[in-house]
């Protein structure tokens, strides 16, 4: 998720890793395969090149932080906005982001490697490399051409979040007031089938309940929610996954990946986020009316500044994320919960103790303190996602495979 709210100065908020993580937690984090399905570093690279192979001040993901936290597989979010969809730039922006990730790996072949198959994880991560598969957040770059799915698969995209904060050609968004399709569009149904054929994971985060329900039902292989908290804690926030849909994801063999952002795991943060998108909708409508009348438009910068000042992020503890994991495990089972942090995508609005990719040991310590066995923690950290991904890949190779 990309937000327009100002980024907090992370330098002013010291990491709590050394204060909370135990030696046992740090050891497990380094030994386990940690897979985070949502990191928005490519968006940062588009704002201005940063060498993420070195310490990058103010960023939540870079190589030193990732390895300090034990991160092995970092899905790079190829995010495009509804505005870029509307103005026809989404395809170009997505390609530029992929170019940036490829450049990062090429500049540091000893630190990063592109990842295209779960079967390559063990070989490629040797030498402490961090692996960079791609997840496309918003199917807008596909346009209305199914052939673009093959194009982006060939470029390394291994999951696609069908829509983001507005309806597109594929599906409805959970944030939008109006629902264009009430499920998937006719083209969206073709997209799901083609993703299954290619081995691209269908991601139901961000989309409406109707769209998610239909995508899960139509898919012949597991689906994922790459970064969705549980709506149980935020009843009026459709962006978080409902119990019904979480169970459907699990029944299909998929995984719900829990994000860390306070906008998802904190009830007040979720309420403010929902209100923010409603306010953006009203703002855009006002500007459309002003433009039609030939009058000056309201300032988007001033709107964002006023909103941020009136809605400071709530202070949230790491327990909010641990509670999400607990609830998910009880709801759908230990084999169907993982992590999709949304680092570098939530404007620094993160729980205490989970401020950067160096802090996964704090999550491990919290899980151990709550009685989780190391074998189950390994599943949550990445084993579950790799299993689902392998099943999706196998389904593409053999459509009759379960």
Short mmCIF file of C-alpha atoms in Angstrom, two decimals:
data_model
loop_
_atom_site.label_atom_id
_atom_site.label_comp_id
_atom_site.label_asym_id
_atom_site.label_seq_id
_atom_site.Cartn_x
_atom_site.Cartn_y
_atom_site.Cartn_z
CA UNK A 1 0.00 0.00 0.00
CA UNK A 2 1.26 3.49 -0.84
CA UNK A 3 -0.08 6.35 1.24
CA UNK A 4 0.09 10.09 0.78
CA UNK A 5 0.55 10.81 4.48
CA UNK A 6 3.97 12.20 5.45
CA UNK A 7 6.68 9.70 6.32
CA UNK A 8 7.64 9.73 9.96
CA UNK A 9 11.28 10.41 10.72
CA UNK A 10 12.35 6.89 11.64
CA UNK A 11 15.62 8.22 13.00
CA UNK A 12 13.62 9.74 15.85
CA UNK A 13 12.08 6.37 16.73
CA UNK A 14 14.84 3.92 17.72
CA UNK A 15 14.36 0.27 16.89
CA UNK A 16 13.35 -1.92 19.80
CA UNK A 17 14.98 -5.06 18.41
CA UNK A 18 17.77 -5.17 20.97
CA UNK A 19 15.33 -4.51 23.80
CA UNK A 20 12.79 -7.21 22.97
CA UNK A 21 14.38 -10.00 20.95
CA UNK A 22 16.00 -12.86 22.86
CA UNK A 23 19.04 -14.80 21.68
CA UNK A 24 16.73 -17.71 20.85
CA UNK A 25 14.47 -15.46 18.78
CA UNK A 26 17.38 -13.96 16.87
CA UNK A 27 18.80 -17.42 16.20
CA UNK A 28 15.49 -18.71 14.86
CA UNK A 29 14.99 -15.62 12.70
CA UNK A 30 18.39 -16.19 11.10
CA UNK A 31 17.86 -19.92 10.57
CA UNK A 32 14.24 -19.89 9.34
CA UNK A 33 13.26 -18.84 5.84
CA UNK A 34 11.49 -15.51 6.37
CA UNK A 35 9.20 -14.51 3.50
CA UNK A 36 7.62 -11.05 3.59
CA UNK A 37 5.07 -10.72 0.80
CA UNK A 38 4.78 -6.93 0.73
CA UNK A 39 7.61 -4.39 0.82
CA UNK A 40 7.19 -1.10 -1.03
CA UNK A 41 10.87 -0.40 -1.71
CA UNK A 42 10.37 0.01 -5.50
CA UNK A 43 8.19 3.06 -4.94
CA UNK A 44 11.01 4.59 -2.95
CA UNK A 45 13.45 3.88 -5.80
CA UNK A 46 11.11 5.72 -8.17
CA UNK A 47 11.15 8.79 -5.93
CA UNK A 48 14.95 8.93 -6.26
CA UNK A 49 17.58 6.24 -6.51
CA UNK A 50 18.73 4.83 -3.17
CA UNK A 51 21.40 2.20 -2.87
CA UNK A 52 19.50 -0.33 -0.79
CA UNK A 53 22.55 -2.57 -0.80
CA UNK A 54 23.91 -0.23 1.89
CA UNK A 55 22.36 1.37 4.96
CA UNK A 56 19.59 3.67 3.74
CA UNK A 57 18.63 6.15 6.44
CA UNK A 58 14.92 6.63 6.91
CA UNK A 59 14.01 3.48 4.94
CA UNK A 60 12.53 0.36 6.45
CA UNK A 61 14.10 -2.06 3.97
CA UNK A 62 17.72 -2.26 2.91
CA UNK A 63 20.25 -5.07 2.86
CA UNK A 64 21.84 -4.48 6.29
CA UNK A 65 18.46 -4.21 8.01
CA UNK A 66 17.07 -7.22 6.15
CA UNK A 67 19.94 -9.47 7.09
CA UNK A 68 19.97 -8.22 10.68
CA UNK A 69 16.35 -9.32 10.90
CA UNK A 70 16.85 -12.62 9.07
CA UNK A 71 14.77 -11.69 6.01
CA UNK A 72 15.37 -14.07 3.10
CA UNK A 73 12.56 -13.44 0.58
CA UNK A 74 11.31 -9.87 0.15
CA UNK A 75 8.47 -9.47 -2.35
CA UNK A 76 9.01 -6.12 -4.02
CA UNK A 77 5.71 -4.30 -4.52
CA UNK A 78 5.19 -3.06 -8.08
CA UNK A 79 2.51 -0.54 -7.14
CA UNK A 80 0.55 1.65 -9.54
CA UNK A 81 -2.21 4.02 -8.55
CA UNK A 82 -5.74 4.47 -9.89
CA UNK A 83 -4.61 7.87 -11.21
CA UNK A 84 -1.88 6.16 -13.26
CA UNK A 85 -4.47 3.69 -14.50
CA UNK A 86 -6.71 6.56 -15.58
CA UNK A 87 -3.98 8.51 -17.37
CA UNK A 88 -2.52 5.48 -19.12
CA UNK A 89 0.89 5.44 -17.42
CA UNK A 90 0.48 2.31 -15.26
CA UNK A 91 2.17 -0.03 -17.75
CA UNK A 92 5.22 2.24 -18.06
CA UNK A 93 5.48 2.89 -14.32
CA UNK A 94 5.31 -0.83 -13.53
CA UNK A 95 8.10 -1.55 -15.99
CA UNK A 96 10.25 1.23 -14.58
CA UNK A 97 9.82 -0.22 -11.08
CA UNK A 98 10.82 -3.67 -12.31
CA UNK A 99 13.82 -2.08 -14.03
CA UNK A 100 14.81 -0.53 -10.69
CA UNK A 101 14.63 -3.85 -8.83
CA UNK A 102 16.67 -5.53 -11.56
CA UNK A 103 19.24 -2.73 -11.32
CA UNK A 104 19.46 -3.15 -7.55
CA UNK A 105 20.15 -6.87 -7.92
CA UNK A 106 22.62 -6.31 -10.76
CA UNK A 107 24.61 -3.76 -8.74
CA UNK A 108 24.84 -6.10 -5.76
CA UNK A 109 24.91 -9.72 -7.01
CA UNK A 110 26.53 -10.75 -3.74
CA UNK A 111 23.65 -9.28 -1.70
CA UNK A 112 20.50 -9.66 -3.83
CA UNK A 113 19.10 -12.12 -6.36
CA UNK A 114 15.87 -12.08 -8.34
CA UNK A 115 13.56 -14.95 -7.40
CA UNK A 116 11.06 -16.52 -9.78
CA UNK A 117 10.31 -19.91 -8.20
CA UNK A 118 10.00 -21.19 -4.63
CA UNK A 119 12.14 -24.12 -5.65
CA UNK A 120 15.13 -21.79 -6.06
CA UNK A 121 15.08 -20.31 -2.55
CA UNK A 122 17.63 -22.59 -0.90
CA UNK A 123 20.17 -22.31 -3.69
CA UNK A 124 19.87 -18.57 -4.24
CA UNK A 125 19.91 -17.47 -0.61
CA UNK A 126 23.32 -19.04 0.01
CA UNK A 127 25.88 -16.42 0.88
CA UNK A 128 23.34 -14.37 2.84
CA UNK A 129 21.63 -12.99 -0.23
CA UNK A 130 18.19 -11.46 0.07
CA UNK A 131 15.89 -12.73 -2.68
CA UNK A 132 13.63 -10.34 -4.58
CA UNK A 133 10.49 -11.77 -6.21
CA UNK A 134 7.93 -9.31 -7.56
CA UNK A 135 4.34 -8.73 -6.51
CA UNK A 136 2.19 -6.39 -8.60
CA UNK A 137 -0.07 -4.26 -6.40
CA UNK A 138 -3.00 -3.32 -8.64
CA UNK A 139 -3.64 -5.14 -11.91
CA UNK A 140 -3.87 -1.81 -13.77
CA UNK A 141 -0.67 -2.36 -15.83
CA UNK A 142 -2.35 -5.32 -17.53
CA UNK A 143 -4.71 -2.88 -19.22
CA UNK A 144 -7.27 -4.82 -21.21
CA UNK A 145 -4.80 -7.23 -22.83
CA UNK A 146 -4.44 -10.73 -21.39
CA UNK A 147 -1.10 -11.05 -23.19
CA UNK A 148 0.34 -8.59 -20.69
CA UNK A 149 0.04 -11.27 -18.02
CA UNK A 150 2.56 -13.40 -19.88
CA UNK A 151 4.72 -10.29 -20.39
CA UNK A 152 4.83 -9.48 -16.68
CA UNK A 153 5.25 -13.13 -15.71
CA UNK A 154 8.33 -13.21 -17.93
CA UNK A 155 9.58 -10.10 -16.11
CA UNK A 156 9.26 -11.90 -12.78
CA UNK A 157 5.84 -10.93 -11.38
CA UNK A 158 4.59 -13.80 -9.22
CA UNK A 159 1.48 -12.34 -7.61
CA UNK A 160 -1.01 -9.70 -8.65
CA UNK A 161 -3.27 -7.79 -6.28
CA UNK A 162 -6.29 -7.56 -8.58
CA UNK A 163 -7.21 -3.96 -7.71
CA UNK A 164 -6.08 -1.29 -5.25
CA UNK A 165 -8.01 1.74 -3.99
CA UNK A 166 -10.44 2.06 -6.91
CA UNK A 167 -12.20 -0.28 -9.29
CA UNK A 168 -10.21 -1.16 -12.40
CA UNK A 169 -10.86 -3.36 -15.43
CA UNK A 170 -10.59 -6.49 -13.28
CA UNK A 171 -12.32 -6.03 -9.92
CA UNK A 172 -13.84 -3.65 -7.37
CA UNK A 173 -11.84 -2.09 -4.54
CA UNK A 174 -12.73 -2.46 -0.87
CA UNK A 175 -12.18 1.29 -0.41
CA UNK A 176 -14.49 2.56 -3.15
CA UNK A 177 -18.02 3.72 -2.31
CA UNK A 178 -19.46 2.70 -5.66
CA UNK A 179 -19.08 -0.86 -6.94
CA UNK A 180 -18.59 -1.11 -10.68
CA UNK A 181 -18.65 -4.89 -11.11
CA UNK A 182 -20.15 -6.40 -7.92
CA UNK A 183 -17.51 -9.09 -8.17
CA UNK A 184 -15.05 -9.62 -10.99
CA UNK A 185 -15.56 -8.09 -14.40
CA UNK A 186 -15.93 -10.49 -17.36
CA UNK A 187 -12.31 -9.60 -18.19
CA UNK A 188 -11.35 -10.19 -14.54
CA UNK A 189 -12.61 -13.76 -14.74
CA UNK A 190 -10.34 -14.31 -17.73
CA UNK A 191 -7.47 -12.74 -15.79
CA UNK A 192 -7.86 -15.19 -12.90
CA UNK A 193 -7.91 -18.15 -15.30
CA UNK A 194 -4.80 -16.89 -17.11
CA UNK A 195 -2.99 -16.26 -13.83
CA UNK A 196 -3.75 -19.85 -12.83
CA UNK A 197 -2.40 -21.05 -16.18
CA UNK A 198 0.82 -19.10 -15.83
CA UNK A 199 1.42 -19.72 -12.13
CA UNK A 200 0.87 -16.15 -10.93
CA UNK A 201 -0.62 -16.04 -7.43
CA UNK A 202 -4.08 -14.43 -7.25
CA UNK A 203 -3.98 -11.86 -4.43
CA UNK A 204 -7.30 -10.83 -2.86
CA UNK A 205 -5.96 -8.06 -0.62
CA UNK A 206 -7.51 -4.63 -1.23
CA UNK A 207 -10.45 -5.87 -3.29
CA UNK A 208 -14.13 -5.89 -2.27
CA UNK A 209 -15.71 -8.88 -0.58
CA UNK A 210 -17.74 -9.64 -3.69
CA UNK A 211 -14.65 -9.58 -5.89
CA UNK A 212 -12.60 -11.66 -3.45
CA UNK A 213 -15.34 -14.23 -3.05
CA UNK A 214 -15.59 -14.70 -6.81
CA UNK A 215 -11.82 -14.81 -7.35
CA UNK A 216 -11.38 -17.49 -4.68
CA UNK A 217 -14.22 -19.56 -6.10
CA UNK A 218 -12.97 -19.33 -9.68
CA UNK A 219 -9.32 -20.08 -8.96
CA UNK A 220 -8.28 -23.68 -9.51
CA UNK A 221 -5.24 -23.29 -7.23
CA UNK A 222 -4.61 -21.63 -3.85
CA UNK A 223 -4.99 -17.86 -3.56
CA UNK A 224 -3.33 -15.49 -1.12
CA UNK A 225 -4.06 -12.28 0.72
CA UNK A 226 -0.60 -10.67 0.49
CA UNK A 227 -1.15 -8.08 3.24
CA UNK A 228 -4.55 -8.28 4.94
CA UNK A 229 -5.28 -8.12 8.65
CA UNK A 230 -8.38 -9.73 10.13
CA UNK A 231 -11.59 -7.72 10.11
CA UNK A 232 -12.59 -9.23 13.45
CA UNK A 233 -10.63 -6.39 15.08
CA UNK A 234 -11.99 -3.67 12.74
CA UNK A 235 -15.61 -4.67 11.94
CA UNK A 236 -16.43 -1.78 9.58
CA UNK A 237 -13.17 -1.91 7.63
CA UNK A 238 -13.70 -3.96 4.46
CA UNK A 239 -10.02 -3.60 3.55
CA UNK A 240 -9.28 -6.23 6.23
CA UNK A 241 -10.32 -9.79 5.44
CA UNK A 242 -13.56 -11.20 6.86
CA UNK A 243 -13.71 -14.50 8.71
CA UNK A 244 -15.74 -15.98 5.86
CA UNK A 245 -13.20 -15.04 3.21
CA UNK A 246 -10.21 -16.04 5.35
CA UNK A 247 -11.75 -19.48 5.75
CA UNK A 248 -12.31 -19.66 2.00
CA UNK A 249 -8.65 -18.77 1.35
CA UNK A 250 -7.57 -21.51 3.77
CA UNK A 251 -9.98 -24.06 2.30
CA UNK A 252 -8.34 -23.42 -1.08
CA UNK A 253 -4.92 -24.08 0.43
CA UNK A 254 -3.90 -20.42 0.52
CA UNK A 255 -2.44 -18.07 3.11
CA UNK A 256 -3.49 -14.82 4.80
CA UNK A 257 -0.37 -12.66 5.24
CA UNK A 258 -0.68 -10.33 8.23
CA UNK A 259 0.54 -6.73 7.73
CA UNK A 260 2.20 -4.63 10.42
CA UNK A 261 0.90 -1.14 9.64
CA UNK A 262 -1.21 0.56 12.28
CA UNK A 263 -3.69 1.45 9.53
CA UNK A 264 -4.65 -2.23 9.49
CA UNK A 265 -3.97 -3.69 12.93
CA UNK A 266 -5.12 -0.79 15.13
CA UNK A 267 -8.91 -0.11 15.21
CA UNK A 268 -8.45 3.68 15.30
CA UNK A 269 -5.86 3.50 12.53
CA UNK A 270 -8.23 1.43 10.42
CA UNK A 271 -11.13 3.83 11.02
CA UNK A 272 -8.96 6.79 10.03
CA UNK A 273 -7.75 4.99 6.91
CA UNK A 274 -11.30 4.22 5.83
CA UNK A 275 -12.31 7.83 6.47
CA UNK A 276 -9.25 9.03 4.55
CA UNK A 277 -10.31 7.23 1.39
CA UNK A 278 -13.85 8.55 1.75
CA UNK A 279 -12.43 12.06 2.14
CA UNK A 280 -10.23 11.58 -0.94
CA UNK A 281 -13.31 10.53 -2.89
CA UNK A 282 -15.14 13.70 -1.81
CA UNK A 283 -12.05 15.82 -2.60
CA UNK A 284 -11.80 14.40 -6.11
CA UNK A 285 -15.50 14.96 -6.72
CA UNK A 286 -15.20 18.60 -5.63
CA UNK A 287 -12.25 19.16 -7.92
CA UNK A 288 -14.08 17.54 -10.82
CA UNK A 289 -16.98 19.94 -10.28
CA UNK A 290 -14.60 22.92 -10.00
CA UNK A 291 -12.82 21.91 -13.19
CA UNK A 292 -16.13 21.59 -15.05
CA UNK A 293 -17.07 25.06 -13.86
CA UNK A 294 -13.72 26.52 -14.92
CA UNK A 295 -12.78 27.40 -11.34
CA UNK A 296 -9.39 26.91 -9.58
CA UNK A 297 -8.86 23.43 -8.13
CA UNK A 298 -8.29 22.70 -4.46
CA UNK A 299 -4.71 21.83 -3.52
CA UNK A 300 -4.03 18.13 -3.07
CA UNK A 301 -0.93 18.97 -1.02
CA UNK A 302 -2.95 21.18 1.33
CA UNK A 303 -5.61 18.47 1.67
CA UNK A 304 -3.00 15.84 2.61
CA UNK A 305 -1.30 18.17 5.08
CA UNK A 306 -4.56 19.08 6.81
CA UNK A 307 -5.67 15.46 6.98
CA UNK A 308 -2.38 14.29 8.50
CA UNK A 309 -2.47 17.04 11.11
CA UNK A 310 -6.02 16.15 12.14
CA UNK A 311 -5.44 12.38 12.19
CA UNK A 312 -2.13 11.49 13.85
CA UNK A 313 -1.28 7.80 13.80
CA UNK A 314 -2.19 6.02 17.03
CA UNK A 315 0.63 4.62 19.13
CA UNK A 316 0.44 0.86 18.65
CA UNK A 317 2.33 -1.97 20.30
CA UNK A 318 3.66 -5.12 18.68
CA UNK A 319 0.93 -7.01 20.58
CA UNK A 320 -1.57 -5.79 17.98
CA UNK A 321 0.25 -7.83 15.31
CA UNK A 322 0.67 -10.82 17.62
CA UNK A 323 -3.07 -10.69 18.35
CA UNK A 324 -3.74 -10.80 14.60
CA UNK A 325 -1.58 -13.89 14.21
CA UNK A 326 -3.23 -15.56 17.20
CA UNK A 327 -6.68 -14.89 15.82
CA UNK A 328 -5.77 -16.11 12.36
CA UNK A 329 -4.25 -19.33 13.64
CA UNK A 330 -7.36 -20.06 15.71
CA UNK A 331 -9.64 -19.18 12.79
CA UNK A 332 -7.98 -20.95 9.85
CA UNK A 333 -5.15 -23.04 11.32
CA UNK A 334 -1.40 -22.76 11.66
CA UNK A 335 -0.84 -23.67 7.98
CA UNK A 336 -2.64 -20.65 6.58
CA UNK A 337 -1.13 -17.56 8.27
CA UNK A 338 1.99 -15.62 7.24
CA UNK A 339 3.43 -12.10 7.16
CA UNK A 340 3.18 -9.25 4.63
CA UNK A 341 4.51 -6.24 6.53
CA UNK A 342 3.89 -3.33 4.11
CA UNK A 343 7.25 -1.86 5.11
CA UNK A 344 8.01 1.40 3.26
CA UNK A 345 4.35 1.59 2.26
CA UNK A 346 2.56 2.97 5.32
CA UNK A 347 4.38 6.22 5.93
CA UNK A 348 6.27 4.90 8.94
CA UNK A 349 3.03 4.20 10.82
CA UNK A 350 4.10 0.93 12.43
CA UNK A 351 3.85 -0.73 15.85
CA UNK A 352 6.53 -0.33 18.45
CA UNK A 353 9.06 -3.10 17.94
CA UNK A 354 8.26 -3.62 14.24
CA UNK A 355 9.72 -0.50 12.69
CA UNK A 356 12.05 -1.99 10.07
CA UNK A 357 13.07 -5.30 8.52
CA UNK A 358 15.66 -5.60 11.28
CA UNK A 359 12.84 -6.26 13.74
CA UNK A 360 11.50 -9.69 12.71
CA UNK A 361 13.25 -11.21 15.77
CA UNK A 362 10.89 -9.17 17.95
CA UNK A 363 7.94 -10.88 16.25
CA UNK A 364 9.60 -14.26 16.77
CA UNK A 365 10.19 -13.48 20.44
CA UNK A 366 6.56 -12.48 20.85
CA UNK A 367 5.35 -15.70 19.25
CA UNK A 368 7.68 -17.77 21.42
CA UNK A 369 6.43 -15.95 24.52
CA UNK A 370 2.87 -16.84 23.52
CA UNK A 371 3.74 -20.53 23.39
CA UNK A 372 4.27 -21.15 19.69
CA UNK A 373 6.68 -23.95 18.92
CA UNK A 374 9.61 -23.17 16.64
CA UNK A 375 8.27 -25.50 13.94
CA UNK A 376 5.03 -23.53 13.78
CA UNK A 377 6.84 -20.19 13.87
CA UNK A 378 8.80 -21.31 10.79
CA UNK A 379 5.49 -21.89 9.02
CA UNK A 380 4.25 -18.40 9.87
CA UNK A 381 7.53 -16.74 8.91
CA UNK A 382 7.57 -18.21 5.42
CA UNK A 383 6.92 -21.92 5.19
CA UNK A 384 3.20 -21.52 4.57
CA UNK A 385 3.65 -19.03 1.75
CA UNK A 386 6.32 -21.14 0.04
CA UNK A 387 4.04 -24.18 0.22
CA UNK A 388 1.12 -22.31 -1.33
CA UNK A 389 3.37 -20.77 -4.00
CA UNK A 390 4.72 -24.21 -4.90
CA UNK A 391 1.18 -25.56 -5.23
CA UNK A 392 0.25 -22.67 -7.54
CA UNK A 393 3.35 -23.29 -9.63
CA UNK A 394 2.52 -27.01 -9.80
CA UNK A 395 -1.04 -26.20 -10.84
CA UNK A 396 0.30 -24.19 -13.77
CA UNK A 397 2.54 -27.06 -14.86
CA UNK A 398 -0.26 -29.58 -14.49
CA UNK A 399 -3.78 -28.09 -14.48
CA UNK A 400 -5.12 -31.36 -13.08
CA UNK A 401 -2.85 -31.20 -10.03
CA UNK A 402 -4.62 -30.50 -6.71
#
